[in-house]
Amino acid sequence: MRRVPGRTEHVVVVGAGLAGLACALHLAGAGRSVTVVEREPLPGGRAGLLELDGYRVDTGPTVLTMPDLVDEALAAVGSSLAERLELIPLHPAYRARFADGSALDVHTDGAAMEQEVRRFAGPAEAAGYRRLRHWLTEVHRAEMGRFIDANFDSPLDLVGPELGRLAALGGFGRLGPAIGSFLRDERLRRVFSFQALYAGLDPRRALALYAVISYMDTVGGVWFPRGGMHALPTALADAAAAAGVRFRYGAEVRRLERRGDRVVAVHAGQERIPADAVVLTPDLPVVHRLLGGRQRRRLRWSPSAVVVHAGTTRSWPGTEHHTISFGAAWERTFTEIIRDGRLMSDPSLLVTRPTASDPGLAPAGRELHYVLAPCPNLRTAGFDWERIGSAYRDELFAVLEARGFDGFAESVEVQRVVTPAGWAAQGHAAGTPFSAAHTFAQTGPFRPRNLLRDPENVVLAGSGTTPGVGVPPVLISGKLAARRITG
């Protein structure tokens, strides 16, 4: 494995998101002196916090999977997940509601889910679910150590027995048909394949190896931190500070000072911070701007999303922490968003109610809702979001009301709408918080590398590099970046 050459005693990490915090913890645990520079006044990055009239709103991820990765980062400095966070297991992980009026609770416990599938679709589908669960577990086992939790210097690094195992499992086929080989019920197929959209892919065309995302969501377990998702970066930052990591909040990086083929200092705010090595965690266009050049490689970006954060005066029967409201259309939805650059004509929505698990996130007697509607990114469609944003919000509210959330709009007492234009203003390429799509040409060793050749002492972390998008991958990306420095 290539690593940063020369002296690496003091490392400056740019960005206190989950990737930067995980990297700082692993570096500190390996004996490095670390300074984290963050433009915001708080840690979190995409996993930020918005205070709205007594509501504590998570601005990014809504659940935690694979918490062992958090524990691993904390253990690097002698701390632990149990010491720092209270996790609430979600049972069910999701409730799926379909256009025909049916509903399915998605459990990560195998026996409970098999029973639910039997109730929902009969014994043949329950048997198919058992086989699917085994296959998802085997795919995860084949991928995790070799393809996800791994640095790549060349595509040849893929070669090994795990590659053959993944091929034998059908990992290089298509996700949609792979799920369909186990389940005939089209509604069940949706539940185990919709996750591909957040990797920027149509399940019909995504590689079957991305079933690993379904494994995390439907097998591995789903949790929610007490205090909201922002409690996670807060816990990581507190542990890092206790281990001696220095933080500079409210300090935006203005430039990197170079000497030859190395960066020797980071200029943030009014401060010059000397550095033996630098880890950059912002989105790729920001990284290339700091490095003084343009991104040469043309990347394909994931779809975006419109998110409405709504504080409401009531809740609705039948809504869990997560409710997926599927429209009647399915395949057309992916064509509209990814290929045609159009808004969904029959929306499928993710409705999150974090107050179902932690009422303290809202004022007494109030509820917090988070409505996510996938949509084209700014490269795929040039909508004037300043003009249409509020109208589209109203359209989403009308869809919810037609699907059982009666009186939703009139119950909203405080709200915040985030559109692709808003994501772009935060520095996210193409106006998407989901970064570069996980096409074959942007996966594994073909994704933008985390170790640069020039400057030789700069490493990347975050969703734009290895291994990719999502809370578990970005935590891993921080660990992999630290390995590039510590060996």
CSV table of C-alpha atoms in Angstrom, one decimal:
chain,number,residue,atom,x,y,z
A,1,MET,CA,0.0,0.0,0.0
A,2,ARG,CA,1.3,3.4,-1.0
A,3,ARG,CA,1.5,5.9,1.9
A,4,VAL,CA,2.5,9.5,2.4
A,5,PRO,CA,6.3,9.7,2.2
A,6,GLY,CA,8.5,11.7,4.6
A,7,ARG,CA,7.6,13.3,7.9
A,8,THR,CA,4.0,12.9,9.0
A,9,GLU,CA,4.1,14.0,12.7
A,10,HIS,CA,1.5,16.8,12.5
A,11,VAL,CA,-1.5,16.3,10.3
A,12,VAL,CA,-4.1,18.9,9.5
A,13,VAL,CA,-7.6,17.5,8.7
A,14,VAL,CA,-9.8,19.9,6.8
A,15,GLY,CA,-13.5,19.3,7.7
A,16,ALA,CA,-15.0,18.0,10.9
A,17,GLY,CA,-17.6,15.8,9.2
A,18,LEU,CA,-17.8,12.1,10.0
A,19,ALA,CA,-14.9,11.3,7.7
A,20,GLY,CA,-12.6,13.9,9.2
A,21,LEU,CA,-13.5,13.0,12.7
A,22,ALA,CA,-12.9,9.3,12.1
A,23,CYS,CA,-9.6,10.1,10.5
A,24,ALA,CA,-8.6,12.3,13.4
A,25,LEU,CA,-9.3,9.6,15.9
A,26,HIS,CA,-7.4,6.9,14.0
A,27,LEU,CA,-4.4,9.3,13.5
A,28,ALA,CA,-4.4,10.4,17.2
A,29,GLY,CA,-4.5,6.7,18.2
A,30,ALA,CA,-1.5,6.1,16.1
A,31,GLY,CA,0.4,8.8,17.8
A,32,ARG,CA,0.1,11.7,15.4
A,33,SER,CA,-0.5,15.3,16.4
A,34,VAL,CA,-3.7,16.4,14.7
A,35,THR,CA,-5.5,19.7,14.1
A,36,VAL,CA,-9.0,19.7,12.6
A,37,VAL,CA,-10.1,22.8,10.8
A,38,GLU,CA,-13.9,23.3,10.3
A,39,ARG,CA,-15.7,26.3,8.7
A,40,GLU,CA,-18.9,25.8,10.7
A,41,PRO,CA,-19.1,26.5,14.5
A,42,LEU,CA,-19.9,22.8,15.2
A,43,PRO,CA,-18.7,19.4,14.0
A,44,GLY,CA,-20.8,17.3,11.7
A,45,GLY,CA,-20.4,18.3,8.1
A,46,ARG,CA,-23.4,16.8,6.3
A,47,ALA,CA,-24.5,15.4,9.6
A,48,GLY,CA,-25.2,18.9,10.8
A,49,LEU,CA,-27.7,20.5,13.3
A,50,LEU,CA,-30.3,23.1,12.7
A,51,GLU,CA,-32.1,24.7,15.6
A,52,LEU,CA,-35.7,25.8,14.6
A,53,ASP,CA,-37.8,27.3,17.4
A,54,GLY,CA,-37.1,24.5,19.9
A,55,TYR,CA,-36.8,21.8,17.2
A,56,ARG,CA,-33.5,20.0,16.9
A,57,VAL,CA,-33.2,19.1,13.3
A,58,ASP,CA,-30.6,16.8,11.8
A,59,THR,CA,-29.7,18.2,8.4
A,60,GLY,CA,-28.2,15.0,7.0
A,61,PRO,CA,-28.4,11.2,7.7
A,62,THR,CA,-31.3,10.0,9.7
A,63,VAL,CA,-30.2,6.6,10.9
A,64,LEU,CA,-27.0,4.8,11.9
A,65,THR,CA,-26.0,1.4,10.5
A,66,MET,CA,-22.9,-0.6,11.3
A,67,PRO,CA,-22.2,1.1,14.7
A,68,ASP,CA,-19.2,-1.1,15.1
A,69,LEU,CA,-17.3,1.3,12.8
A,70,VAL,CA,-18.0,4.1,15.3
A,71,ASP,CA,-16.8,1.9,18.2
A,72,GLU,CA,-13.7,1.1,16.2
A,73,ALA,CA,-12.9,4.8,15.7
A,74,LEU,CA,-13.5,5.6,19.4
A,75,ALA,CA,-11.4,2.6,20.5
A,76,ALA,CA,-8.4,4.0,18.6
A,77,VAL,CA,-8.2,6.6,21.4
A,78,GLY,CA,-9.3,4.3,24.3
A,79,SER,CA,-12.9,5.3,24.3
A,80,SER,CA,-16.0,3.3,23.3
A,81,LEU,CA,-19.5,3.7,21.8
A,82,ALA,CA,-21.1,2.6,25.0
A,83,GLU,CA,-19.3,5.3,26.9
A,84,ARG,CA,-20.1,8.1,24.4
A,85,LEU,CA,-23.6,7.4,22.9
A,86,GLU,CA,-26.9,5.9,23.7
A,87,LEU,CA,-28.2,4.0,20.7
A,88,ILE,CA,-31.9,3.3,20.2
A,89,PRO,CA,-32.6,0.2,18.1
A,90,LEU,CA,-35.3,0.8,15.5
A,91,HIS,CA,-38.0,-1.9,15.4
A,92,PRO,CA,-39.1,-1.9,12.7
A,93,ALA,CA,-36.3,-0.2,10.8
A,94,TYR,CA,-38.8,1.0,8.2
A,95,ARG,CA,-42.5,0.8,7.5
A,96,ALA,CA,-43.2,0.5,3.7
A,97,ARG,CA,-46.6,1.8,2.5
A,98,PHE,CA,-47.7,1.0,-1.0
A,99,ALA,CA,-50.2,2.6,-3.4
A,100,ASP,CA,-52.5,-0.4,-3.2
A,101,GLY,CA,-53.0,0.3,0.6
A,102,SER,CA,-50.8,-2.5,1.8
A,103,ALA,CA,-48.1,-2.0,4.4
A,104,LEU,CA,-45.0,-3.9,5.4
A,105,ASP,CA,-42.8,-3.5,8.5
A,106,VAL,CA,-39.1,-4.1,7.6
A,107,HIS,CA,-37.4,-5.8,10.5
A,108,THR,CA,-33.7,-6.5,10.7
A,109,ASP,CA,-34.3,-9.6,12.9
A,110,GLY,CA,-34.5,-12.5,10.5
A,111,ALA,CA,-37.3,-14.4,12.3
A,112,ALA,CA,-39.5,-11.3,12.7
A,113,MET,CA,-39.0,-10.4,9.1
A,114,GLU,CA,-39.8,-13.8,7.8
A,115,GLN,CA,-43.0,-13.8,9.8
A,116,GLU,CA,-43.9,-10.4,8.4
A,117,VAL,CA,-43.2,-11.4,4.8
A,118,ARG,CA,-45.3,-14.5,5.3
A,119,ARG,CA,-48.2,-12.3,6.5
A,120,PHE,CA,-47.7,-9.9,3.7
A,121,ALA,CA,-47.1,-12.1,0.7
A,122,GLY,CA,-47.4,-15.8,1.7
A,123,PRO,CA,-45.1,-18.7,2.5
A,124,ALA,CA,-43.3,-18.9,-0.8
A,125,GLU,CA,-42.1,-15.3,-0.5
A,126,ALA,CA,-41.1,-16.0,3.1
A,127,ALA,CA,-38.9,-18.8,1.9
A,128,GLY,CA,-37.5,-16.5,-0.8
A,129,TYR,CA,-36.7,-13.9,1.9
A,130,ARG,CA,-34.7,-16.6,3.9
A,131,ARG,CA,-32.6,-17.3,0.8
A,132,LEU,CA,-32.2,-13.6,0.1
A,133,ARG,CA,-31.1,-12.8,3.6
A,134,HIS,CA,-28.4,-15.6,3.3
A,135,TRP,CA,-27.3,-14.2,0.0
A,136,LEU,CA,-27.1,-10.6,1.3
A,137,THR,CA,-25.0,-11.8,4.2
A,138,GLU,CA,-22.6,-13.7,1.9
A,139,VAL,CA,-22.3,-10.6,-0.4
A,140,HIS,CA,-21.4,-8.5,2.6
A,141,ARG,CA,-18.9,-11.0,3.8
A,142,ALA,CA,-17.2,-11.2,0.4
A,143,GLU,CA,-17.0,-7.4,0.0
A,144,MET,CA,-16.3,-5.9,3.3
A,145,GLY,CA,-12.7,-6.6,4.0
A,146,ARG,CA,-11.4,-6.7,0.4
A,147,PHE,CA,-13.5,-4.1,-1.5
A,148,ILE,CA,-15.0,-1.7,1.0
A,149,ASP,CA,-12.6,-1.5,3.9
A,150,ALA,CA,-9.5,-1.4,1.7
A,151,ASN,CA,-7.2,1.1,0.0
A,152,PHE,CA,-6.5,0.6,-3.7
A,153,ASP,CA,-3.4,1.6,-5.6
A,154,SER,CA,-4.4,-0.3,-8.8
A,155,PRO,CA,-7.3,-2.3,-10.2
A,156,LEU,CA,-5.0,-5.3,-9.8
A,157,ASP,CA,-5.5,-5.0,-6.0
A,158,LEU,CA,-9.0,-6.5,-6.6
A,159,VAL,CA,-7.5,-9.8,-7.7
A,160,GLY,CA,-7.9,-12.5,-5.0
A,161,PRO,CA,-10.2,-15.2,-3.8
A,162,GLU,CA,-12.8,-12.7,-2.7
A,163,LEU,CA,-13.2,-11.5,-6.3
A,164,GLY,CA,-14.0,-15.0,-7.4
A,165,ARG,CA,-16.3,-15.5,-4.5
A,166,LEU,CA,-18.2,-12.2,-5.3
A,167,ALA,CA,-18.4,-13.2,-9.0
A,168,ALA,CA,-19.8,-16.6,-8.0
A,169,LEU,CA,-22.5,-14.9,-5.9
A,170,GLY,CA,-23.5,-12.9,-9.0
A,171,GLY,CA,-22.1,-9.6,-7.6
A,172,PHE,CA,-21.3,-8.4,-11.1
A,173,GLY,CA,-24.8,-9.0,-12.5
A,174,ARG,CA,-27.6,-6.5,-12.0
A,175,LEU,CA,-29.2,-5.7,-8.7
A,176,GLY,CA,-32.8,-5.7,-9.8
A,177,PRO,CA,-32.8,-9.1,-11.4
A,178,ALA,CA,-30.7,-10.5,-8.5
A,179,ILE,CA,-33.3,-9.5,-6.0
A,180,GLY,CA,-36.0,-10.7,-8.3
A,181,SER,CA,-34.4,-14.2,-8.3
A,182,PHE,CA,-35.4,-14.5,-4.7
A,183,LEU,CA,-38.7,-12.6,-4.5
A,184,ARG,CA,-41.6,-12.5,-7.0
A,185,ASP,CA,-43.7,-9.9,-5.3
A,186,GLU,CA,-42.9,-6.6,-6.9
A,187,ARG,CA,-43.5,-4.7,-3.6
A,188,LEU,CA,-40.9,-6.8,-1.8
A,189,ARG,CA,-38.4,-6.2,-4.6
A,190,ARG,CA,-38.7,-2.5,-4.0
A,191,VAL,CA,-38.0,-2.8,-0.3
A,192,PHE,CA,-34.7,-4.6,-1.0
A,193,SER,CA,-33.5,-2.5,-3.9
A,194,PHE,CA,-34.6,1.2,-3.5
A,195,GLN,CA,-31.4,1.9,-1.6
A,196,ALA,CA,-29.5,1.9,-4.9
A,197,LEU,CA,-31.0,5.3,-5.7
A,198,TYR,CA,-28.9,6.9,-3.0
A,199,ALA,CA,-25.8,5.5,-4.5
A,200,GLY,CA,-26.9,7.3,-7.7
A,201,LEU,CA,-28.1,4.2,-9.5
A,202,ASP,CA,-31.2,2.6,-11.0
A,203,PRO,CA,-31.7,-0.8,-9.4
A,204,ARG,CA,-32.3,-2.3,-12.9
A,205,ARG,CA,-28.8,-1.3,-13.9
A,206,ALA,CA,-26.8,-1.2,-10.6
A,207,LEU,CA,-24.3,-3.9,-10.0
A,208,ALA,CA,-25.7,-6.6,-7.7
A,209,LEU,CA,-22.7,-6.0,-5.4
A,210,TYR,CA,-24.6,-2.9,-4.2
A,211,ALA,CA,-26.9,-5.2,-2.4
A,212,VAL,CA,-24.4,-4.6,0.4
A,213,ILE,CA,-26.4,-1.4,1.1
A,214,SER,CA,-29.6,-3.5,1.5
A,215,TYR,CA,-27.7,-5.7,3.9
A,216,MET,CA,-26.8,-2.7,6.1
A,217,ASP,CA,-30.4,-1.5,6.1
A,218,THR,CA,-32.3,-4.8,6.3
A,219,VAL,CA,-30.0,-7.3,8.0
A,220,GLY,CA,-27.2,-5.6,9.9
A,221,GLY,CA,-29.5,-3.5,12.1
A,222,VAL,CA,-30.6,0.1,12.3
A,223,TRP,CA,-30.2,2.5,15.2
A,224,PHE,CA,-30.9,6.1,16.2
A,225,PRO,CA,-28.7,8.0,18.7
A,226,ARG,CA,-30.4,9.6,21.6
A,227,GLY,CA,-30.3,13.3,21.0
A,228,GLY,CA,-30.4,12.9,17.2
A,229,MET,CA,-27.9,12.0,14.6
A,230,HIS,CA,-25.9,15.1,15.4
A,231,ALA,CA,-25.0,13.4,18.7
A,232,LEU,CA,-22.7,11.1,16.6
A,233,PRO,CA,-20.3,13.7,15.4
A,234,THR,CA,-20.5,15.5,18.8
A,235,ALA,CA,-19.4,12.2,20.5
A,236,LEU,CA,-16.6,11.7,18.0
A,237,ALA,CA,-15.3,15.2,18.4
A,238,ASP,CA,-15.5,15.1,22.2
A,239,ALA,CA,-13.5,11.9,22.2
A,240,ALA,CA,-10.9,13.3,19.8
A,241,ALA,CA,-10.5,16.5,21.8
A,242,ALA,CA,-10.0,14.4,25.0
A,243,ALA,CA,-7.3,12.6,23.1
A,244,GLY,CA,-5.5,15.8,22.3
A,245,VAL,CA,-6.8,16.6,18.9
A,246,ARG,CA,-7.0,20.4,18.4
A,247,PHE,CA,-10.1,21.9,16.7
A,248,ARG,CA,-10.4,25.2,14.9
A,249,TYR,CA,-14.1,25.9,14.4
A,250,GLY,CA,-15.5,28.8,12.3
A,251,ALA,CA,-12.3,28.8,10.3
A,252,GLU,CA,-12.7,28.3,6.6
A,253,VAL,CA,-9.6,27.2,4.7
A,254,ARG,CA,-8.5,30.0,2.3
A,255,ARG,CA,-5.5,28.2,0.7
A,256,LEU,CA,-2.9,25.5,1.0
A,257,GLU,CA,0.7,26.7,1.1
A,258,ARG,CA,3.0,24.6,-1.1
A,259,ARG,CA,6.7,24.1,-1.1
A,260,GLY,CA,7.8,21.9,-4.0
A,261,ASP,CA,5.7,18.7,-4.1
A,262,ARG,CA,4.3,19.1,-0.6
A,263,VAL,CA,1.8,21.2,1.3
A,264,VAL,CA,3.6,22.8,4.3
A,265,ALA,CA,0.8,24.8,5.8
A,266,VAL,CA,-3.0,25.4,5.8
A,267,HIS,CA,-4.2,28.9,5.9
A,268,ALA,CA,-7.6,29.0,7.7
A,269,GLY,CA,-9.3,32.2,8.9
A,270,GLN,CA,-6.4,34.4,10.0
A,271,GLU,CA,-4.2,31.5,11.1
A,272,ARG,CA,-1.3,29.7,9.3
A,273,ILE,CA,-1.2,26.1,10.5
A,274,PRO,CA,2.0,24.2,9.7
A,275,ALA,CA,1.4,20.7,8.4
A,276,ASP,CA,3.5,17.6,7.6
A,277,ALA,CA,0.4,16.0,5.9
A,278,VAL,CA,-3.1,17.2,5.1
A,279,VAL,CA,-6.4,15.3,4.8
A,280,LEU,CA,-9.0,17.0,2.7
A,281,THR,CA,-12.7,15.9,3.3
A,282,PRO,CA,-14.8,18.5,1.4
A,283,ASP,CA,-16.6,17.6,-1.8
A,284,LEU,CA,-14.4,17.1,-4.8
A,285,PRO,CA,-14.8,20.5,-6.5
A,286,VAL,CA,-13.8,22.2,-3.3
A,287,VAL,CA,-10.8,19.9,-3.0
A,288,HIS,CA,-9.6,20.8,-6.5
A,289,ARG,CA,-10.1,24.5,-5.9
A,290,LEU,CA,-7.9,24.3,-2.8
A,291,LEU,CA,-5.3,22.4,-4.8
A,292,GLY,CA,-5.2,25.1,-7.4
A,293,GLY,CA,-6.6,23.2,-10.4
A,294,ARG,CA,-9.7,22.0,-12.1
A,295,GLN,CA,-11.0,18.5,-11.8
A,296,ARG,CA,-9.8,16.9,-15.0
A,297,ARG,CA,-11.9,13.7,-14.8
A,298,ARG,CA,-15.5,14.0,-15.8
A,299,LEU,CA,-17.6,12.4,-13.1
A,300,ARG,CA,-21.2,11.3,-13.1
A,301,TRP,CA,-23.0,12.6,-10.1
A,302,SER,CA,-25.8,11.0,-8.1
A,303,PRO,CA,-29.4,12.3,-8.1
A,304,SER,CA,-30.2,14.9,-5.5
A,305,ALA,CA,-33.1,15.3,-3.2
A,306,VAL,CA,-35.6,17.9,-2.0
A,307,VAL,CA,-35.8,17.7,1.8
A,308,VAL,CA,-38.5,19.4,3.9
A,309,HIS,CA,-37.9,19.7,7.6
A,310,ALA,CA,-41.3,20.3,9.3
A,311,GLY,CA,-42.2,20.8,12.9
A,312,THR,CA,-45.8,19.8,13.3
A,313,THR,CA,-48.5,20.1,15.9
A,314,ARG,CA,-49.5,16.4,15.5
A,315,SER,CA,-48.5,12.9,14.3
A,316,TRP,CA,-50.4,10.4,12.1
A,317,PRO,CA,-51.3,6.8,12.9
A,318,GLY,CA,-49.3,4.2,11.1
A,319,THR,CA,-46.1,6.3,10.9
A,320,GLU,CA,-42.9,4.8,12.3
A,321,HIS,CA,-39.5,6.4,12.8
A,322,HIS,CA,-39.1,5.8,9.0
A,323,THR,CA,-42.0,5.4,6.6
A,324,ILE,CA,-41.4,4.8,2.9
A,325,SER,CA,-44.4,5.9,0.9
A,326,PHE,CA,-44.2,4.2,-2.5
A,327,GLY,CA,-46.1,5.5,-5.4
A,328,ALA,CA,-47.7,3.2,-8.0
A,329,ALA,CA,-44.9,3.9,-10.5
A,330,TRP,CA,-41.5,2.4,-9.9
A,331,GLU,CA,-39.3,1.9,-12.9
A,332,ARG,CA,-40.6,5.1,-14.4
A,333,THR,CA,-39.4,6.9,-11.3
A,334,PHE,CA,-35.8,6.1,-12.0
A,335,THR,CA,-36.1,6.9,-15.7
A,336,GLU,CA,-37.5,10.3,-14.8
A,337,ILE,CA,-34.9,11.2,-12.2
A,338,ILE,CA,-31.8,9.8,-13.6
A,339,ARG,CA,-32.2,9.7,-17.4
A,340,ASP,CA,-34.8,12.3,-18.3
A,341,GLY,CA,-34.1,15.0,-15.6
A,342,ARG,CA,-37.7,15.3,-14.6
A,343,LEU,CA,-39.4,15.4,-11.2
A,344,MET,CA,-41.2,12.3,-10.1
A,345,SER,CA,-44.7,12.1,-11.6
A,346,ASP,CA,-45.8,9.6,-9.0
A,347,PRO,CA,-43.4,10.3,-6.0
A,348,SER,CA,-41.9,7.8,-3.7
A,349,LEU,CA,-41.0,9.5,-0.5
A,350,LEU,CA,-39.1,8.9,2.7
A,351,VAL,CA,-40.8,10.3,5.7
A,352,THR,CA,-38.7,10.3,8.9
A,353,ARG,CA,-40.3,11.1,12.3
A,354,PRO,CA,-37.3,11.1,14.7
A,355,THR,CA,-39.6,12.2,17.6
A,356,ALA,CA,-41.0,8.6,17.4
A,357,SER,CA,-37.8,7.5,19.0
A,358,ASP,CA,-36.7,10.6,20.8
A,359,PRO,CA,-39.5,13.1,21.7
A,360,GLY,CA,-37.0,15.5,23.2
A,361,LEU,CA,-36.0,16.6,19.7
A,362,ALA,CA,-39.2,18.8,19.6
A,363,PRO,CA,-41.1,21.0,22.0
A,364,ALA,CA,-43.6,19.2,24.2
A,365,GLY,CA,-46.6,18.0,22.3
A,366,ARG,CA,-44.9,18.6,18.9
A,367,GLU,CA,-43.5,16.3,16.3
A,368,LEU,CA,-40.6,16.6,13.9
A,369,HIS,CA,-40.9,15.3,10.3
A,370,TYR,CA,-38.3,15.0,7.6
A,371,VAL,CA,-39.7,14.5,4.0
A,372,LEU,CA,-37.2,13.4,1.4
A,373,ALA,CA,-38.1,13.4,-2.3
A,374,PRO,CA,-35.4,12.2,-4.7
A,375,CYS,CA,-34.9,14.5,-7.7
A,376,PRO,CA,-32.5,15.2,-10.5
A,377,ASN,CA,-29.2,16.9,-9.7
A,378,LEU,CA,-28.3,20.3,-11.2
A,379,ARG,CA,-26.3,18.7,-14.0
A,380,THR,CA,-29.2,16.6,-15.2
A,381,ALA,CA,-31.9,19.3,-15.0
A,382,GLY,CA,-31.6,23.1,-14.8
A,383,PHE,CA,-34.6,23.8,-12.7
A,384,ASP,CA,-34.9,27.3,-11.2
A,385,TRP,CA,-35.3,26.1,-7.6
A,386,GLU,CA,-35.7,29.5,-6.2
A,387,ARG,CA,-38.8,29.9,-8.2
A,388,ILE,CA,-40.3,26.4,-8.0
A,389,GLY,CA,-39.1,25.3,-4.6
A,390,SER,CA,-42.1,26.4,-2.6
A,391,ALA,CA,-44.5,25.1,-5.2
A,392,TYR,CA,-42.8,21.7,-5.2
A,393,ARG,CA,-43.0,21.6,-1.4
A,394,ASP,CA,-46.8,22.2,-1.6
A,395,GLU,CA,-47.0,19.4,-4.2
A,396,LEU,CA,-45.2,17.0,-1.8
A,397,PHE,CA,-47.6,18.0,1.0
A,398,ALA,CA,-50.6,17.3,-1.2
A,399,VAL,CA,-49.2,13.9,-2.0
A,400,LEU,CA,-48.7,13.1,1.7
A,401,GLU,CA,-52.2,14.2,2.5
A,402,ALA,CA,-53.6,12.0,-0.3
A,403,ARG,CA,-51.7,9.1,1.3
A,404,GLY,CA,-53.1,9.3,4.8
A,405,PHE,CA,-51.3,12.3,6.2
A,406,ASP,CA,-54.5,14.3,6.3
A,407,GLY,CA,-54.1,18.0,7.3
A,408,PHE,CA,-50.3,17.8,7.1
A,409,ALA,CA,-49.8,21.2,5.5
A,410,GLU,CA,-51.9,23.0,8.1
A,411,SER,CA,-50.2,21.2,11.0
A,412,VAL,CA,-46.8,22.6,10.0
A,413,GLU,CA,-45.7,25.4,12.4
A,414,VAL,CA,-42.1,25.7,11.4
A,415,GLN,CA,-40.2,24.4,8.3
A,416,ARG,CA,-37.1,24.6,6.2
A,417,VAL,CA,-36.9,23.4,2.6
A,418,VAL,CA,-33.6,22.3,1.1
A,419,THR,CA,-33.4,22.0,-2.7
A,420,PRO,CA,-30.5,21.1,-5.0
A,421,ALA,CA,-29.7,24.8,-5.2
A,422,GLY,CA,-29.3,24.7,-1.4
A,423,TRP,CA,-27.0,21.7,-1.5
A,424,ALA,CA,-24.9,23.5,-4.2
A,425,ALA,CA,-24.6,26.6,-1.9
A,426,GLN,CA,-23.1,24.3,0.7
A,427,GLY,CA,-20.4,23.2,-1.7
A,428,HIS,CA,-21.9,19.9,-2.9
A,429,ALA,CA,-21.1,19.2,-6.6
A,430,ALA,CA,-24.0,19.2,-9.0
A,431,GLY,CA,-26.3,20.2,-6.1
A,432,THR,CA,-26.4,16.7,-4.6
A,433,PRO,CA,-25.5,15.6,-1.1
A,434,PHE,CA,-24.9,12.0,-2.4
A,435,SER,CA,-21.6,12.9,-4.3
A,436,ALA,CA,-20.3,10.9,-7.3
A,437,ALA,CA,-22.6,8.1,-8.4
A,438,HIS,CA,-21.4,4.5,-7.8
A,439,THR,CA,-21.2,3.4,-11.4
A,440,PHE,CA,-18.8,0.6,-12.3
A,441,ALA,CA,-16.3,3.2,-13.5
A,442,GLN,CA,-16.6,5.1,-10.2
A,443,THR,CA,-16.4,2.1,-7.8
A,444,GLY,CA,-13.5,0.7,-5.8
A,445,PRO,CA,-10.1,1.3,-7.5
A,446,PHE,CA,-11.9,3.3,-10.2
A,447,ARG,CA,-13.3,5.9,-7.8
A,448,PRO,CA,-11.2,9.0,-7.3
A,449,ARG,CA,-8.2,7.8,-5.3
A,450,ASN,CA,-7.6,9.0,-1.8
A,451,LEU,CA,-3.8,9.4,-2.1
A,452,LEU,CA,-2.6,12.1,-4.5
A,453,ARG,CA,0.6,12.0,-6.4
A,454,ASP,CA,0.9,15.8,-6.4
A,455,PRO,CA,1.1,17.1,-3.7
A,456,GLU,CA,2.5,13.9,-2.3
A,457,ASN,CA,1.4,14.5,1.3
A,458,VAL,CA,-2.3,15.2,0.7
A,459,VAL,CA,-4.9,12.5,1.3
A,460,LEU,CA,-8.6,12.6,0.6
A,461,ALA,CA,-11.5,11.3,2.7
A,462,GLY,CA,-15.3,11.6,2.5
A,463,SER,CA,-18.0,10.4,0.1
A,464,GLY,CA,-16.3,11.4,-3.1
A,465,THR,CA,-13.4,9.0,-2.6
A,466,THR,CA,-13.0,5.4,-1.5
A,467,PRO,CA,-15.3,3.6,-0.5
A,468,GLY,CA,-18.2,6.0,-1.2
A,469,VAL,CA,-21.5,7.5,0.0
A,470,GLY,CA,-23.3,6.8,3.3
A,471,VAL,CA,-22.4,6.9,7.0
A,472,PRO,CA,-20.5,3.6,7.2
A,473,PRO,CA,-18.5,4.3,4.0
A,474,VAL,CA,-17.4,7.8,5.1
A,475,LEU,CA,-16.4,6.5,8.5
A,476,ILE,CA,-14.3,3.9,6.7
A,477,SER,CA,-12.9,6.5,4.4
A,478,GLY,CA,-11.5,8.4,7.4
A,479,LYS,CA,-9.8,5.2,8.6
A,480,LEU,CA,-8.4,4.5,5.1
A,481,ALA,CA,-7.1,8.0,4.9
A,482,ALA,CA,-5.3,7.6,8.2
A,483,ARG,CA,-3.8,4.4,7.0
A,484,ARG,CA,-2.3,6.3,4.1
A,485,ILE,CA,-0.4,8.4,6.6
A,486,THR,CA,0.4,5.9,9.4
A,487,GLY,CA,1.0,2.8,7.2
